Coordinates of C-alpha atoms and ligand atoms in Angstrom, one line a residue:
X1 CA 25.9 1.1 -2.3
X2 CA 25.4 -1.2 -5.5
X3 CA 22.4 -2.6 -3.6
X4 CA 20.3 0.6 -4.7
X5 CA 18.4 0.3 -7.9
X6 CA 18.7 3.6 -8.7
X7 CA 22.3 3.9 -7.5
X8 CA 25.4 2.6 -9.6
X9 CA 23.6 0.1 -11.6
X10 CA 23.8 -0.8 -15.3
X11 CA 20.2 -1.0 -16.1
X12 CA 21.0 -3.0 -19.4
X13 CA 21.9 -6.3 -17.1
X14 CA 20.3 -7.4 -14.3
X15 CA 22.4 -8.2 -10.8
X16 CA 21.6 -11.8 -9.9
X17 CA 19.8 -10.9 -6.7
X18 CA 17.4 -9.3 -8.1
X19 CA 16.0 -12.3 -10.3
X20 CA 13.2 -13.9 -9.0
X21 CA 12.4 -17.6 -8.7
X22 CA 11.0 -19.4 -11.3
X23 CA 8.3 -20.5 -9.5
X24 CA 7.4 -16.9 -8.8
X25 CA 8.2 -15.1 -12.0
X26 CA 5.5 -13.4 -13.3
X27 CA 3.5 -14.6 -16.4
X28 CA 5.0 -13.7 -19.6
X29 CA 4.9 -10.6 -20.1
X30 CA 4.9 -10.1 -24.3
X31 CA 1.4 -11.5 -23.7
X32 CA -1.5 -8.6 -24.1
X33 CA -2.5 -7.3 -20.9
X34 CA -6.6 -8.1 -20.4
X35 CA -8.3 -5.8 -17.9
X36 CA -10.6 -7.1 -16.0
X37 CA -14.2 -5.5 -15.4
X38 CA -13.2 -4.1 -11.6
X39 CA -15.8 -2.4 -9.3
X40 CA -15.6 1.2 -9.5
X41 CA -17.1 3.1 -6.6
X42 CA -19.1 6.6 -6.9
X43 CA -18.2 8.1 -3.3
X44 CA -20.4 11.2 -4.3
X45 CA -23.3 10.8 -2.4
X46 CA -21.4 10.1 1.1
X47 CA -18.6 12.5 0.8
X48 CA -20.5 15.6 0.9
X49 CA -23.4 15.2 3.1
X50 CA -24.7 11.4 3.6
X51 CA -27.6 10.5 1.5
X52 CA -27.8 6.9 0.4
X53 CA -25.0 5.4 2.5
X54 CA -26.4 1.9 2.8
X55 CA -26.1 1.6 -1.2
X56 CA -22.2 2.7 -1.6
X57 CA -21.4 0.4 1.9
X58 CA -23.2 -3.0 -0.2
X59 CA -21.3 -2.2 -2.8
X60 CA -18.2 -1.9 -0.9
X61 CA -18.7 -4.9 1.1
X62 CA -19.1 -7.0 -2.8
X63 CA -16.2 -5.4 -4.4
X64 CA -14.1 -6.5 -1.5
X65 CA -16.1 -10.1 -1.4
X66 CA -15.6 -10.6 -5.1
X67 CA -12.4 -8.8 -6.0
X68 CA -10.5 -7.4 -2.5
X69 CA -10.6 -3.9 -3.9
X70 CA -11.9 -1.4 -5.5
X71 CA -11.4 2.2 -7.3
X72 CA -12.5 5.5 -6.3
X73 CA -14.4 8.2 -8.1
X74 CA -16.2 11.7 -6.5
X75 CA -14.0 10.7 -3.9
X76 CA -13.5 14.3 -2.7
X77 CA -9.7 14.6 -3.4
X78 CA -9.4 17.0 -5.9
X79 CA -7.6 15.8 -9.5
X80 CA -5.2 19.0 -9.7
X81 CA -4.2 17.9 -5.8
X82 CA -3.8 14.0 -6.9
X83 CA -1.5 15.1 -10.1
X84 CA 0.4 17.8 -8.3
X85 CA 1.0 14.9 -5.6
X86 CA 1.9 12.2 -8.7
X87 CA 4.4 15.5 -10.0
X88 CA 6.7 15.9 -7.1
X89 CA 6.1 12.1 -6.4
X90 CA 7.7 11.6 -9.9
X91 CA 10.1 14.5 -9.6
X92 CA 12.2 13.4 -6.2
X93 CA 13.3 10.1 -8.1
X94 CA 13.9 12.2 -11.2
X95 CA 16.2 14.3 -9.0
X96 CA 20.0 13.4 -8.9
X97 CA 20.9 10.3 -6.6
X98 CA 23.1 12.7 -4.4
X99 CA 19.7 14.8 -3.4
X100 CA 18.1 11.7 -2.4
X101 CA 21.2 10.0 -0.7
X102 CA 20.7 12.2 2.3
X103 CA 17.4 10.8 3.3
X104 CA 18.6 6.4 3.0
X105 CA 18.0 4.5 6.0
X106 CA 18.3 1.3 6.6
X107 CA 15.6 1.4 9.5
X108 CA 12.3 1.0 9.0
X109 CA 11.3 2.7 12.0
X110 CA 13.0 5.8 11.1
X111 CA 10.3 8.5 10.2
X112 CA 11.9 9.7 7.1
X113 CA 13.5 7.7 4.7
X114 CA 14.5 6.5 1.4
X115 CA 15.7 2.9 0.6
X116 CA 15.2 0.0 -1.9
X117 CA 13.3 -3.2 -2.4
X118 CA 11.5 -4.4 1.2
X119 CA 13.8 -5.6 4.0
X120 CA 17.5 -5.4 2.0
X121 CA 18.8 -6.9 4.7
X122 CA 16.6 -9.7 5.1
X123 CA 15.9 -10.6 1.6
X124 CA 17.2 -13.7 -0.5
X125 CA 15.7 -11.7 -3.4
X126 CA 15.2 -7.8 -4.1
X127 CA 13.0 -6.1 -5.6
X128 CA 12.7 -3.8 -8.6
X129 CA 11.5 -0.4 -6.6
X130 CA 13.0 2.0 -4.6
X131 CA 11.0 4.3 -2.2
X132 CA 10.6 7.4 -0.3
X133 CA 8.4 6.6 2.7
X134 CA 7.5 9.0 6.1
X135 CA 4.8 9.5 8.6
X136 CA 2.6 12.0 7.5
X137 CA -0.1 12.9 10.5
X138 CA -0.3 14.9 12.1
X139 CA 1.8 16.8 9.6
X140 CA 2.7 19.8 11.8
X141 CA 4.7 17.2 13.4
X142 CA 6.8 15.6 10.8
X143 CA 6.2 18.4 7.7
X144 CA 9.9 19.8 8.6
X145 CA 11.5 16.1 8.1
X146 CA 10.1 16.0 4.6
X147 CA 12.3 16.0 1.6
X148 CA 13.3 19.7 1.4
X149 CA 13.4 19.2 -2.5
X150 CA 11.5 19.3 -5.4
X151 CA 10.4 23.0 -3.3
X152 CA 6.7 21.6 -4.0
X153 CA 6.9 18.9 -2.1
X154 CA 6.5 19.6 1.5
X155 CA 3.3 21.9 0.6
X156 CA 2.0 19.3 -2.0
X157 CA 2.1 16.4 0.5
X158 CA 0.9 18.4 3.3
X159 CA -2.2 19.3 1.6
X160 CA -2.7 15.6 -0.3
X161 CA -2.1 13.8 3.7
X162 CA -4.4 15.8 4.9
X163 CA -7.4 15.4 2.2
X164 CA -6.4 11.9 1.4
X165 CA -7.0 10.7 5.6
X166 CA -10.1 12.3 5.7
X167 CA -11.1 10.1 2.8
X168 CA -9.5 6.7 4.4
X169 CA -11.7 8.0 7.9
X170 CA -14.3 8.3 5.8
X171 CA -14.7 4.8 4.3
X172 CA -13.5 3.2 7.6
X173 CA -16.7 4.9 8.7
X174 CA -18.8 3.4 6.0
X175 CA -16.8 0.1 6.6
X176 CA -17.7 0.1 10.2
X177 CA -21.5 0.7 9.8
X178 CA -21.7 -2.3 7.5
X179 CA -19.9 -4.2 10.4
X180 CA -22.6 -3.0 12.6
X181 CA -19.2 -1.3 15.0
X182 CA -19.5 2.4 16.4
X183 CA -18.8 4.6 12.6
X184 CA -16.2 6.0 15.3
X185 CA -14.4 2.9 16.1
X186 CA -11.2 3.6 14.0
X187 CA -10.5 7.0 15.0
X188 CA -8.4 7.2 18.1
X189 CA -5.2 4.9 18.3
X190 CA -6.4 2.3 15.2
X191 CA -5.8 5.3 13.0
X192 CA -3.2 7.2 14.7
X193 CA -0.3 6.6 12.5
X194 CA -0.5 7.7 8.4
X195 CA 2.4 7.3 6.6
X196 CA 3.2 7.9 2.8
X197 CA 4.9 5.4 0.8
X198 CA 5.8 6.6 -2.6
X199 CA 7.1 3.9 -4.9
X200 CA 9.7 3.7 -8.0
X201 CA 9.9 1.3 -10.1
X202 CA 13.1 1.7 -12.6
X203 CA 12.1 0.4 -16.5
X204 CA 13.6 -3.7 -16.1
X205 CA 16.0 -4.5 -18.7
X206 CA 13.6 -7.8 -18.5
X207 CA 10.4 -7.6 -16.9
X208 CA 9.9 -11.1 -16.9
X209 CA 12.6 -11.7 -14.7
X210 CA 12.3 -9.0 -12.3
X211 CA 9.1 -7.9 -9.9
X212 CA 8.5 -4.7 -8.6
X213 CA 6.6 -5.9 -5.2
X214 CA 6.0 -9.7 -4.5
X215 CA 2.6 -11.2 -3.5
X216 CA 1.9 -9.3 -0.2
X217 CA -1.2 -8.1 1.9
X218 CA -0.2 -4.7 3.0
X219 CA 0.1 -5.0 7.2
X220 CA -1.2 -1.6 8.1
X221 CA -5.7 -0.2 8.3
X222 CA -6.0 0.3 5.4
X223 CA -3.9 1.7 1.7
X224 CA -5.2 4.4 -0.5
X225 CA -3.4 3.7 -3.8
X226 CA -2.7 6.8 -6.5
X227 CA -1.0 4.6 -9.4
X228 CA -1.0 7.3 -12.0
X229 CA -1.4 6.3 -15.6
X230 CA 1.0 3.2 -15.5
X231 CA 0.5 -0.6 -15.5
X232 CA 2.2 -3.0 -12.9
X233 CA -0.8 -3.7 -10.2
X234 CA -1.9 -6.8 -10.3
X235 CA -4.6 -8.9 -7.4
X236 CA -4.7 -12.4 -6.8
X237 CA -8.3 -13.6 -7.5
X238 CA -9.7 -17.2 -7.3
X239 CA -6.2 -18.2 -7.9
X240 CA -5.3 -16.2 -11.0
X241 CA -3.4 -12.9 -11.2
X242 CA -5.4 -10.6 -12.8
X243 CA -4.4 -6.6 -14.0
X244 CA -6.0 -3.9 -12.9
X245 CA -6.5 -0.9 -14.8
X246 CA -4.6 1.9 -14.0
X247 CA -7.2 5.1 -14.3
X248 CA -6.1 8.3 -14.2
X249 CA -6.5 9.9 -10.9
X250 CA -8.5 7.7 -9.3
X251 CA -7.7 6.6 -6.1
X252 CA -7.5 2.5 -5.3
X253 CA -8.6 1.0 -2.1
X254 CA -7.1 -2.2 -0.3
X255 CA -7.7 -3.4 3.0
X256 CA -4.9 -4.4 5.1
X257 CA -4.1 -6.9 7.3
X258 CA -5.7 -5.1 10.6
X259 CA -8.7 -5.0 9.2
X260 CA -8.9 -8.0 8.2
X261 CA -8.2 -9.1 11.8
X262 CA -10.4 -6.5 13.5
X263 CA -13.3 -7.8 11.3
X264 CA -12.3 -11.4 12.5
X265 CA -12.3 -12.1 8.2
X266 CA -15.6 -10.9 7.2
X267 CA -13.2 -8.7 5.6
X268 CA -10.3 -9.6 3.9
X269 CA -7.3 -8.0 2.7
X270 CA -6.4 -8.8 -0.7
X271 CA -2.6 -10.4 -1.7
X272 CA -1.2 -8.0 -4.9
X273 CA 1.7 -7.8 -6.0
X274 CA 3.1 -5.5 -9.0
X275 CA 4.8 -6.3 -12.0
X276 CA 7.9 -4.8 -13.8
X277 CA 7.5 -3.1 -16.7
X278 CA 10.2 -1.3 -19.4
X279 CA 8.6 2.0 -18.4
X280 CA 9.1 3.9 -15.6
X281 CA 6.6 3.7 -13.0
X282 CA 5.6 5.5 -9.7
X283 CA 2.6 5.4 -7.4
X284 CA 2.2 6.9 -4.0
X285 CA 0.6 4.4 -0.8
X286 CA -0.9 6.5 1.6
X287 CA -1.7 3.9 4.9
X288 CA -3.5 4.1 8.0
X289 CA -2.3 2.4 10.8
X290 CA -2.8 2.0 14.4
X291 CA -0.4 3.7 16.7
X292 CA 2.5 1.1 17.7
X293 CA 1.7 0.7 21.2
X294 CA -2.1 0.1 20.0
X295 CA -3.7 -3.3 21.2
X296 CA -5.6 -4.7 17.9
X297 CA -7.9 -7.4 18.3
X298 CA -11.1 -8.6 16.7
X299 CA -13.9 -6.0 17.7
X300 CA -16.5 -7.6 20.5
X301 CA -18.9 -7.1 18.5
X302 CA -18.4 -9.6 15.5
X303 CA -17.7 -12.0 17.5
X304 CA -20.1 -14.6 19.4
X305 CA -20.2 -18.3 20.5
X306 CA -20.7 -19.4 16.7
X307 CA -18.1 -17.2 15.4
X308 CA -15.2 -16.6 17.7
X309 CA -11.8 -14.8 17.6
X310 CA -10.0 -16.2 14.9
X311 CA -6.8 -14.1 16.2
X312 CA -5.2 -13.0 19.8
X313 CA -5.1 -9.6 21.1
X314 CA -1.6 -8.5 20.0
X315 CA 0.0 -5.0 20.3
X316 CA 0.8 -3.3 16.2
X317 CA 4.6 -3.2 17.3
X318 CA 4.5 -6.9 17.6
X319 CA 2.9 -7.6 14.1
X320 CA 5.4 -5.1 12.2
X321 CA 8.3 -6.5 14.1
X322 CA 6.4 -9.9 12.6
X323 CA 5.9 -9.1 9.0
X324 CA 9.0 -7.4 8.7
X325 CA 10.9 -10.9 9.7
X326 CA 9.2 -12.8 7.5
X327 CA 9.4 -10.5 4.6
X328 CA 5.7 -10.2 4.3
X329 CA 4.9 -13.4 3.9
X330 CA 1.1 -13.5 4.6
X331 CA 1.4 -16.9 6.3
X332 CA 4.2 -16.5 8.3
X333 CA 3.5 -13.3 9.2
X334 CA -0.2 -13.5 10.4
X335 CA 0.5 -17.5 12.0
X336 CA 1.9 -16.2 15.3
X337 CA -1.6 -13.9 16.0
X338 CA -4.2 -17.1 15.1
X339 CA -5.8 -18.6 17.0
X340 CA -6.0 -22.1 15.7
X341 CA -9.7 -24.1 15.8
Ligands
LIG401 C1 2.3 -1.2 -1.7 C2 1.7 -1.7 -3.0 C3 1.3 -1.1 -5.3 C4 1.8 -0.2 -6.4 O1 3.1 -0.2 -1.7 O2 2.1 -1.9 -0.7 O3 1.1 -2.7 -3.1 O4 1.2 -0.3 -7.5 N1 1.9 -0.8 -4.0 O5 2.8 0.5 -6.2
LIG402 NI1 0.6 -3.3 -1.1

């Protein structure tokens, strides 16, 4: 089980599998960190009641033109929920190794499980994270698979799935009316499937060798990031990696590959990728998804004559079985679903 980064290994050296091309290594890292002014987003006005929708959807349509994401406040989740969540987040990879050992799987199908880096088993490199990830909706359904330890947990997450996928519905909603689609499009089998994916990344003995997550567009709707109070996130924009500021419970928004297809690119998901750092760090994904049997395609409606499908119709099974091969490559793993001009 050496391949675990939080099982068996001497955190003072680094196993040779784990060091990333040079090519790929992050910048170095004894440089000061400069934040970037990022578009923050006041949901206030559209979570309670709609007033001035038309505003908050421009201004979601130029953060993700200009920067591929955005961060949330008034968002309608509740700070004691997000830092209870971050708590028992924080507290089952505080827990001992033997209490999490129950739940490693090497399938990443399985509902439940806990395992390290991306694809082990497919990877050249690995990564500097571990992570707990299960489906999450509808929770009556899965609740009982849930880590049965830290005792919070299943309660915590329960109420955080619920209140966090009403806020994903939400901006899919306020996404879709800016793409001039039904503000219901998303909400039978292109939102089905929610799952949680809460991330660890161990201190690195030597951050500038290591990476938590590599450049990657995320392959599901939609992510709805809670990074706590810790630096590591970092977007690709106009060719330069730039930091994002981690702001304390306030919810970040990326758009995944799906939507990017759906929207035939008027949207685009943006590539990130996070850093390693010599603190501990954790940060809990929640992401929409379409249900695996679900037939994505670019919506009629945004396409015509002068703009047509830029992808195929393709069933969500077939892209994860995709991006999973290629190790989330974004070019390999979108090439087999374009349709080339
Ligand atoms: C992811 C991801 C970012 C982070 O889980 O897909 O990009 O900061 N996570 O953990
Ligand atoms: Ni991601």
């Amino acid at each position: 089980m050496e391949k675990l980064v939080f099982y068996g290994f001497n955190h003072q050296h680094i196993p040779p599998s784990f060091i990333i091309h040079p090519e790929k290594r992050p910048r170095k890292l004894d440089l000061p960190v400069v934040y970037h002014n990022t578009p923050i987003i006041d949901l206030k006005d559209c979570v309670d009641g709609a007033l001035d929708r038309s505003a908050t959807i421009q201004q979601i349509f130029k953060a993700i033109e200009e920067f591929g994401f955005f961060q949330l406040v008034n968002d309608g989740v509740h700070e004691e929920l997000m830092e209870e969540a971050m708590e028992v987040s924080k507290e089952f990879f505080e827990m001992p190794v033997e209490d999490r050992l129950s739940l490693y799987c090497e399938d990443p199908m399985h509902p439940v499980r806990v395992s390290s880096s991306i694809v082990y088993e497919n990877e050249e490199v690995h990564y500097w994270r571990d992570k707990l990830r299960h489906l999450c909706h509808p929770v009556e359904e899965f609740k009982h698979l849930w880590p049965s330890k830290p005792t919070k947990y299943r309660e915590v997450i329960a109420a955080y799935s619920v209140k966090v996928r009403a806020l994903a519905l939400k901006l899919l909603e306020l996404i879709c009316e800016g793409l001039g689609l039904q503000p219901d499009y998303f909400n039978g089998e292109l939102s089905q499937m929610q799952s949680i994916l809460i991330n660890h990344y161990p201190p690195s003995p030597d951050p500038s060798l290591t990476l938590g997550l590599p450049k990657h567009i995320d392959p599901n709707v939609i992510t709805i990031l809670l990074q706590g109070d810790s630096y590591g996130f970092q977007v690709l924009k106009d060719g330069e990696w730039i930091d994002v500021k981690p702001l304390p419970n306030t919810h970040l928004v990326v758009l995944g590959h799906q939507l990017q297809i759906i929207s035939n690119e008027k949207l685009k998901g943006v590539e990130h990728r996070v850093v390693s750092t010599n603190v501990s760090r954790t940060t809990i994904a929640m992401q929409i998804h379409p249900s695996m049997d679900c037939v994505v395609e670019p919506a009629k409606e945004v396409i015509d004559e002068g703009n047509p499908a830029k992808y195929r119709s393709f069933t969500y099974q077939e892209f994860v079985d995709s991006y999973l091969t290629s190790v989330i490559d974004t070019q390999k793993s979108t090439k087999p679903f374009k349709i080339l001009a």
